[in-house]
PDB file of C-alpha atoms in Angstrom:
ATOM      1  CA  THR A  73      -1.111  78.475 -54.496  1.00  0.00           C
ATOM      2  CA  HIS A  74      -2.956  75.977 -52.659  1.00  0.00           C
ATOM      3  CA  GLN A  75      -1.758  74.783 -48.782  1.00  0.00           C
ATOM      4  CA  ASN A  76      -3.206  73.173 -46.045  1.00  0.00           C
ATOM      5  CA  HIS A  77      -2.402  75.118 -42.626  1.00  0.00           C
ATOM      6  CA  SER A  78       0.400  73.600 -40.331  1.00  0.00           C
ATOM      7  CA  SER A  79       2.744  74.399 -43.641  1.00  0.00           C
ATOM      8  CA  ALA A  80       0.774  77.433 -45.502  1.00  0.00           C
ATOM      9  CA  LEU A  81       3.150  80.516 -45.306  1.00  0.00           C
ATOM     10  CA  ASN A  82       4.659  80.006 -42.237  1.00  0.00           C
ATOM     11  CA  PRO A  83       8.472  81.879 -42.351  1.00  0.00           C
ATOM     12  CA  ARG A  84       8.894  79.540 -39.992  1.00  0.00           C
ATOM     13  CA  ARG A  85       9.416  76.668 -41.607  1.00  0.00           C
ATOM     14  CA  ARG A  86      12.118  77.074 -44.231  1.00  0.00           C
ATOM     15  CA  PRO A  87      12.923  74.613 -46.992  1.00  0.00           C
ATOM     16  CA  ALA A  88      16.143  72.860 -46.509  1.00  0.00           C
ATOM     17  CA  ARG A  89      19.726  74.869 -47.678  1.00  0.00           C
ATOM     18  CA  ARG A  90      19.787  72.373 -49.643  1.00  0.00           C
ATOM     19  CA  HIS A  91      16.123  72.460 -51.326  1.00  0.00           C
ATOM     20  CA  HIS A  92      16.468  76.433 -51.497  1.00  0.00           C
ATOM     21  CA  LEU A  93      20.164  76.552 -52.942  1.00  0.00           C
ATOM     22  CA  HIS A  94      18.434  74.024 -55.112  1.00  0.00           C
ATOM     23  CA  HIS A  95      15.612  75.976 -56.136  1.00  0.00           C
ATOM     24  CA  HIS A  96      17.652  79.013 -57.687  1.00  0.00           C
ATOM     25  CA  ARG A  97      20.222  77.469 -59.458  1.00  0.00           C
ATOM     26  CA  HIS A  98      16.872  75.469 -61.522  1.00  0.00           C
ATOM     27  CA  ARG A  99      15.940  79.391 -62.296  1.00  0.00           C
ATOM     28  CA  ARG A 100      19.024  80.098 -62.951  1.00  0.00           C
ATOM     29  CA  ARG A 101      19.278  77.263 -65.708  1.00  0.00           C
ATOM     30  CA  GLN A 102      16.284  78.632 -67.034  1.00  0.00           C
ATOM     31  CA  HIS A 103      16.750  81.547 -67.121  1.00  0.00           C
ATOM     32  CA  ARG A 104      19.612  81.165 -68.813  1.00  0.00           C
ATOM     33  CA  ASN A 105      18.202  78.773 -71.641  1.00  0.00           C
ATOM     34  CA  CYS A 106      14.878  81.388 -72.315  1.00  0.00           C
ATOM     35  CA  VAL A 107      18.044  84.185 -73.135  1.00  0.00           C
ATOM     36  CA  ASP A 108      19.146  81.238 -75.000  1.00  0.00           C
ATOM     37  CA  CYS A 109      16.712  79.758 -76.915  1.00  0.00           C
ATOM     38  CA  LEU A 110      15.797  84.107 -77.666  1.00  0.00           C
ATOM     39  CA  THR A 111      19.482  85.192 -78.703  1.00  0.00           C
ATOM     40  CA  SER A 112      19.988  81.390 -80.746  1.00  0.00           C
ATOM     41  CA  PRO A 113      21.338  81.488 -84.774  1.00  0.00           C
ATOM     42  CA  TRP A 114      17.854  79.707 -85.741  1.00  0.00           C
ATOM     43  CA  GLY A 115      16.055  83.183 -84.599  1.00  0.00           C
ATOM     44  CA  LEU A 116      12.511  83.727 -83.985  1.00  0.00           C
ATOM     45  CA  LYS A 117      10.855  84.801 -87.045  1.00  0.00           C
ATOM     46  CA  GLY A 118       8.009  83.756 -87.999  1.00  0.00           C
ATOM     47  CA  LYS A 119       7.620  82.691 -84.299  1.00  0.00           C
ATOM     48  CA  LEU A 120       5.101  83.257 -81.768  1.00  0.00           C
ATOM     49  CA  TRP A 121       6.456  83.295 -78.392  1.00  0.00           C
ATOM     50  CA  ALA A 122       2.988  83.430 -75.725  1.00  0.00           C
ATOM     51  CA  GLY A 123       5.152  84.076 -72.044  1.00  0.00           C
ATOM     52  CA  SER A 124       3.065  82.200 -69.422  1.00  0.00           C
ATOM     53  CA  SER A 125       5.476  82.808 -66.826  1.00  0.00           C
ATOM     54  CA  THR A 126       4.411  84.412 -63.592  1.00  0.00           C
ATOM     55  CA  VAL A 127       7.018  87.266 -63.750  1.00  0.00           C
ATOM     56  CA  ASP A 128       6.963  90.804 -62.631  1.00  0.00           C
ATOM     57  CA  PRO A 129       5.222  94.007 -65.385  1.00  0.00           C
ATOM     58  CA  ALA A 130       8.673  94.916 -66.214  1.00  0.00           C
ATOM     59  CA  THR A 131      10.477  91.833 -67.143  1.00  0.00           C
ATOM     60  CA  ILE A 132       7.546  91.072 -69.452  1.00  0.00           C
ATOM     61  CA  ILE A 133       8.200  94.188 -70.676  1.00  0.00           C
ATOM     62  CA  LYS A 134      12.282  92.658 -71.934  1.00  0.00           C
ATOM     63  CA  LEU A 135      11.298  89.668 -72.785  1.00  0.00           C
ATOM     64  CA  ALA A 136       8.844  91.293 -75.498  1.00  0.00           C
ATOM     65  CA  ALA A 137      12.143  93.404 -76.784  1.00  0.00           C
ATOM     66  CA  MET A 138      13.918  90.599 -76.918  1.00  0.00           C
ATOM     67  CA  VAL A 139      12.256  88.346 -79.028  1.00  0.00           C
ATOM     68  CA  LYS A 140      10.492  91.618 -80.946  1.00  0.00           C
ATOM     69  CA  GLU A 141      13.709  92.305 -81.709  1.00  0.00           C
ATOM     70  CA  GLY A 142      14.671  88.297 -83.133  1.00  0.00           C
ATOM     71  CA  GLY A 143      11.398  88.660 -85.253  1.00  0.00           C
ATOM     72  CA  GLY A 144       9.245  86.941 -83.427  1.00  0.00           C
ATOM     73  CA  ASP A 145       6.031  87.670 -82.417  1.00  0.00           C
ATOM     74  CA  PHE A 146       4.838  87.998 -78.488  1.00  0.00           C
ATOM     75  CA  LEU A 147       2.210  87.560 -75.825  1.00  0.00           C
ATOM     76  CA  ALA A 148       2.101  88.007 -72.983  1.00  0.00           C
ATOM     77  CA  MET A 149       0.009  85.648 -71.882  1.00  0.00           C
ATOM     78  CA  PRO A 150       0.071  84.503 -68.152  1.00  0.00           C
ATOM     79  CA  VAL A 151      -2.167  81.777 -66.489  1.00  0.00           C
ATOM     80  CA  PHE A 152      -4.410  81.264 -63.165  1.00  0.00           C
ATOM     81  CA  GLY A 153      -5.455  77.630 -61.765  1.00  0.00           C
ATOM     82  CA  ALA A 154      -2.629  74.701 -60.563  1.00  0.00           C
ATOM     83  CA  ALA A 155      -1.294  71.788 -61.906  1.00  0.00           C
ATOM     84  CA  ALA A 156      -5.022  69.620 -61.557  1.00  0.00           C
ATOM     85  CA  MET A 157      -5.900  73.076 -63.913  1.00  0.00           C
ATOM     86  CA  ALA A 158      -3.596  72.168 -66.292  1.00  0.00           C
ATOM     87  CA  ILE A 159      -3.877  68.763 -66.727  1.00  0.00           C
ATOM     88  CA  ALA A 160      -7.868  68.832 -66.763  1.00  0.00           C
ATOM     89  CA  GLY A 161      -7.585  72.060 -69.382  1.00  0.00           C
ATOM     90  CA  GLN A 162      -9.768  74.309 -66.927  1.00  0.00           C
ATOM     91  CA  LEU A 163      -6.612  77.051 -66.701  1.00  0.00           C
ATOM     92  CA  VAL A 164      -7.711  80.796 -67.211  1.00  0.00           C
ATOM     93  CA  TYR A 165      -5.810  82.680 -69.395  1.00  0.00           C
ATOM     94  CA  VAL A 166      -5.006  86.316 -69.701  1.00  0.00           C
ATOM     95  CA  PRO A 167      -3.759  86.947 -73.328  1.00  0.00           C
ATOM     96  CA  VAL A 168      -2.102  90.436 -74.260  1.00  0.00           C
ATOM     97  CA  GLY A 169      -0.357  91.407 -77.873  1.00  0.00           C
ATOM     98  CA  PRO A 170      -1.820  91.951 -80.922  1.00  0.00           C
ATOM     99  CA  LYS A 171      -4.828  90.260 -82.727  1.00  0.00           C
ATOM    100  CA  ARG A 172      -3.346  88.583 -85.415  1.00  0.00           C
ATOM    101  CA  CYS A 173      -1.206  86.310 -82.636  1.00  0.00           C
ATOM    102  CA  ILE A 174      -4.534  85.198 -79.988  1.00  0.00           C
ATOM    103  CA  ASP A 175      -6.215  84.784 -83.284  1.00  0.00           C
ATOM    104  CA  ARG A 176      -3.485  82.048 -84.075  1.00  0.00           C
ATOM    105  CA  ILE A 177      -3.450  80.856 -80.654  1.00  0.00           C
ATOM    106  CA  ARG A 178      -6.976  80.704 -79.628  1.00  0.00           C
ATOM    107  CA  PRO A 179      -7.611  77.780 -80.863  1.00  0.00           C
ATOM    108  CA  PHE A 180      -5.619  75.748 -78.661  1.00  0.00           C
ATOM    109  CA  LEU A 181      -6.844  78.003 -74.903  1.00  0.00           C
ATOM    110  CA  ASN A 182     -11.306  77.600 -75.036  1.00  0.00           C
ATOM    111  CA  GLY A 183     -12.020  73.860 -74.536  1.00  0.00           C
ATOM    112  CA  VAL A 184      -8.228  72.698 -75.352  1.00  0.00           C
ATOM    113  CA  MET A 185      -5.497  73.751 -72.231  1.00  0.00           C
ATOM    114  CA  GLY A 186      -8.532  76.022 -70.474  1.00  0.00           C
ATOM    115  CA  ALA A 187     -11.536  76.776 -69.657  1.00  0.00           C
ATOM    116  CA  SER A 188     -11.871  80.196 -70.153  1.00  0.00           C
ATOM    117  CA  THR A 189     -10.096  83.970 -71.465  1.00  0.00           C
ATOM    118  CA  ILE A 190     -10.235  87.082 -70.181  1.00  0.00           C
ATOM    119  CA  ASP A 191      -9.839  89.359 -72.027  1.00  0.00           C
ATOM    120  CA  ILE A 192      -7.937  92.400 -72.126  1.00  0.00           C
ATOM    121  CA  SER A 193      -6.152  92.098 -75.262  1.00  0.00           C
ATOM    122  CA  ASP A 194      -5.596  95.959 -76.517  1.00  0.00           C
ATOM    123  CA  GLN A 195      -3.769  97.118 -73.276  1.00  0.00           C
ATOM    124  CA  ALA A 196      -0.512  96.630 -72.495  1.00  0.00           C
ATOM    125  CA  TYR A 197       1.628  94.286 -72.073  1.00  0.00           C
ATOM    126  CA  GLU A 198       2.086  94.802 -68.431  1.00  0.00           C
ATOM    127  CA  LYS A 199      -1.382  94.830 -67.869  1.00  0.00           C
ATOM    128  CA  THR A 200      -1.807  90.565 -67.910  1.00  0.00           C
ATOM    129  CA  ASN A 201       1.253  90.586 -65.730  1.00  0.00           C
ATOM    130  CA  GLN A 202      -0.687  93.129 -63.297  1.00  0.00           C
ATOM    131  CA  LEU A 203      -3.736  91.191 -63.156  1.00  0.00           C
ATOM    132  CA  LYS A 204      -2.370  88.083 -62.814  1.00  0.00           C
ATOM    133  CA  CYS A 205      -0.894  89.619 -59.769  1.00  0.00           C
ATOM    134  CA  ILE A 206      -3.396  90.655 -58.110  1.00  0.00           C
ATOM    135  CA  GLY A 207      -5.210  87.656 -58.730  1.00  0.00           C
ATOM    136  CA  ASN A 208      -2.574  86.105 -56.850  1.00  0.00           C
ATOM    137  CA  MET A 209      -3.243  88.097 -53.694  1.00  0.00           C
ATOM    138  CA  PHE A 210      -6.623  87.029 -53.139  1.00  0.00           C
ATOM    139  CA  LEU A 211      -4.952  83.334 -53.646  1.00  0.00           C
ATOM    140  CA  LEU A 212      -2.487  84.047 -51.356  1.00  0.00           C
ATOM    141  CA  GLY A 213      -5.178  86.562 -48.716  1.00  0.00           C
ATOM    142  CA  MET A 214      -7.692  83.432 -48.675  1.00  0.00           C
ATOM    143  CA  VAL A 215      -5.181  80.302 -47.950  1.00  0.00           C
ATOM    144  CA  GLU A 216      -3.628  82.644 -45.402  1.00  0.00           C
ATOM    145  CA  THR A 217      -6.741  83.322 -43.713  1.00  0.00           C
ATOM    146  CA  LEU A 218      -8.168  79.973 -43.435  1.00  0.00           C
ATOM    147  CA  SER A 219      -4.567  78.698 -42.481  1.00  0.00           C
ATOM    148  CA  GLU A 220      -3.762  80.514 -39.873  1.00  0.00           C
ATOM    149  CA  ALA A 221      -8.126  80.005 -38.822  1.00  0.00           C
ATOM    150  CA  CYS A 222      -7.325  76.274 -39.265  1.00  0.00           C
ATOM    151  CA  VAL A 223      -3.869  76.314 -36.584  1.00  0.00           C
ATOM    152  CA  VAL A 224      -6.027  78.811 -34.049  1.00  0.00           C
ATOM    153  CA  ALA A 225      -8.653  76.054 -34.111  1.00  0.00           C
ATOM    154  CA  GLU A 226      -6.383  73.589 -33.129  1.00  0.00           C
ATOM    155  CA  LYS A 227      -4.854  75.262 -30.764  1.00  0.00           C
ATOM    156  CA  CYS A 228      -7.420  76.219 -28.364  1.00  0.00           C
ATOM    157  CA  GLU A 229      -9.244  72.904 -29.363  1.00  0.00           C
ATOM    158  CA  VAL A 230     -12.361  74.054 -31.068  1.00  0.00           C
ATOM    159  CA  GLY A 231     -11.358  71.806 -33.647  1.00  0.00           C
ATOM    160  CA  ASN A 232     -11.124  72.189 -37.296  1.00  0.00           C
ATOM    161  CA  GLU A 233     -14.638  70.496 -38.082  1.00  0.00           C
ATOM    162  CA  ALA A 234     -16.114  73.521 -36.182  1.00  0.00           C
ATOM    163  CA  LEU A 235     -14.020  75.750 -38.356  1.00  0.00           C
ATOM    164  CA  HIS A 236     -15.083  73.559 -41.259  1.00  0.00           C
ATOM    165  CA  LYS A 237     -19.462  74.025 -41.154  1.00  0.00           C
ATOM    166  CA  PHE A 238     -18.989  77.508 -40.239  1.00  0.00           C
ATOM    167  CA  VAL A 239     -17.175  78.139 -42.974  1.00  0.00           C
ATOM    168  CA  THR A 240     -19.346  76.045 -45.278  1.00  0.00           C
ATOM    169  CA  SER A 241     -22.151  77.735 -43.654  1.00  0.00           C
ATOM    170  CA  ILE A 242     -21.151  81.811 -44.470  1.00  0.00           C
ATOM    171  CA  PHE A 243     -19.230  80.652 -47.641  1.00  0.00           C
ATOM    172  CA  PRO A 244     -22.013  77.973 -48.719  1.00  0.00           C
ATOM    173  CA  GLU A 245     -19.776  78.166 -52.573  1.00  0.00           C
ATOM    174  CA  GLY A 246     -16.789  79.023 -53.592  1.00  0.00           C
ATOM    175  CA  PRO A 247     -13.180  78.651 -53.585  1.00  0.00           C
ATOM    176  CA  TYR A 248     -13.562  78.993 -49.211  1.00  0.00           C
ATOM    177  CA  VAL A 249     -15.311  76.044 -48.899  1.00  0.00           C
ATOM    178  CA  LEU A 250     -13.579  74.165 -51.421  1.00  0.00           C
ATOM    179  CA  HIS A 251      -9.965  74.434 -49.457  1.00  0.00           C
ATOM    180  CA  SER A 252     -11.298  73.805 -46.068  1.00  0.00           C
ATOM    181  CA  ARG A 253     -11.803  70.764 -47.068  1.00  0.00           C
ATOM    182  CA  ARG A 254      -9.316  69.860 -48.843  1.00  0.00           C
ATOM    183  CA  MET A 255      -7.382  70.846 -45.723  1.00  0.00           C
ATOM    184  CA  LEU A 256      -9.210  68.565 -43.821  1.00  0.00           C
ATOM    185  CA  SER A 257      -9.194  65.558 -46.246  1.00  0.00           C
ATOM    186  CA  SER A 258      -6.276  65.774 -48.024  1.00  0.00           C
ATOM    187  CA  GLY A 259      -3.328  66.020 -45.129  1.00  0.00           C
ATOM    188  CA  TRP A 260      -0.698  68.089 -46.405  1.00  0.00           C
ATOM    189  CA  HIS A 261      -0.275  69.625 -43.325  1.00  0.00           C
ATOM    190  CA  ARG A 262       1.802  65.502 -43.072  1.00  0.00           C
ATOM    191  CA  GLN A 263       4.124  65.819 -45.410  1.00  0.00           C
ATOM    192  CA  LYS A 264       7.577  66.897 -45.308  1.00  0.00           C
ATOM    193  CA  GLU A 265       7.428  69.662 -47.714  1.00  0.00           C
ATOM    194  CA  PRO A 266       4.894  71.979 -48.215  1.00  0.00           C
ATOM    195  CA  LEU A 267       2.797  71.717 -51.940  1.00  0.00           C
ATOM    196  CA  PHE A 268       3.498  75.178 -52.689  1.00  0.00           C
ATOM    197  CA  ASP A 269       7.090  76.349 -51.180  1.00  0.00           C
ATOM    198  CA  ILE A 270       6.708  79.823 -49.190  1.00  0.00           C
ATOM    199  CA  ALA A 271       9.850  80.686 -51.671  1.00  0.00           C
ATOM    200  CA  LEU A 272       7.309  81.018 -54.522  1.00  0.00           C
ATOM    201  CA  ALA A 273       4.441  83.037 -52.428  1.00  0.00           C
ATOM    202  CA  ARG A 274       7.239  85.603 -51.395  1.00  0.00           C
ATOM    203  CA  LYS A 275       7.547  85.668 -55.120  1.00  0.00           C
ATOM    204  CA  ASP A 276       4.483  85.663 -56.609  1.00  0.00           C
ATOM    205  CA  ALA A 277       4.227  88.898 -53.056  1.00  0.00           C
ATOM    206  CA  ARG A 278       6.812  90.540 -53.537  1.00  0.00           C
ATOM    207  CA  HIS A 279       5.313  91.025 -57.542  1.00  0.00           C
ATOM    208  CA  ALA A 280       2.214  92.129 -56.171  1.00  0.00           C
ATOM    209  CA  SER A 281       3.920  95.373 -54.116  1.00  0.00           C
ATOM    210  CA  LEU A 282       3.025  98.830 -54.787  1.00  0.00           C
ATOM    211  CA  ASN A 283       5.996 100.192 -55.678  1.00  0.00           C
ATOM    212  CA  LYS A 284       5.989  97.527 -58.476  1.00  0.00           C
ATOM    213  CA  MET A 285       2.549  97.483 -59.659  1.00  0.00           C
ATOM    214  CA  VAL A 286       2.106 101.627 -59.231  1.00  0.00           C
ATOM    215  CA  ALA A 287       3.955 103.859 -61.620  1.00  0.00           C
ATOM    216  CA  ARG A 288       5.230 106.584 -60.280  1.00  0.00           C
TER     217      ARG A 288
END
């Protein structure tokens, strides 16, 4: 969820219609492939399904039920980290499910695919996706704050270099400095398409909405 200022989370800069339709068709194909796998003749008996997609808590409950009905084991295991972190093996995993399943997959997490895990394994499946949604609120808020600040600094001619010096002075360490530096040096705002699609940001924000996160 890392994006530069002039194209970050700006609802007026929507992707082209063709790209928008392609995105939804691709998502439908992904969903169909997932369902086909869960209901296939060769079944899921003896297999471990680790769900790492960013979905709303209700969906993860349905997915867990489908896997169990097929005779398989299920872990809800969303991750924190962008593609670059995945390539570097620096993802943060949040697995929830039966202890024997977590023990089975643990050797592939820390030091292999990820840098660390957040252990809430004794809680219900949906809790890990709720934590993922809360974490995304932090990321979206940070990106939005930096993006809007960069735009204002440009428009009033204060300049982004001065803004960056403010950020590094007040927040000398952490993600604000990292992403402020990236916004100045990467040229993301000059790309034709944003690095992180506004549709995906809106999807994450919808998942984190109170009416879905808090039981009534």
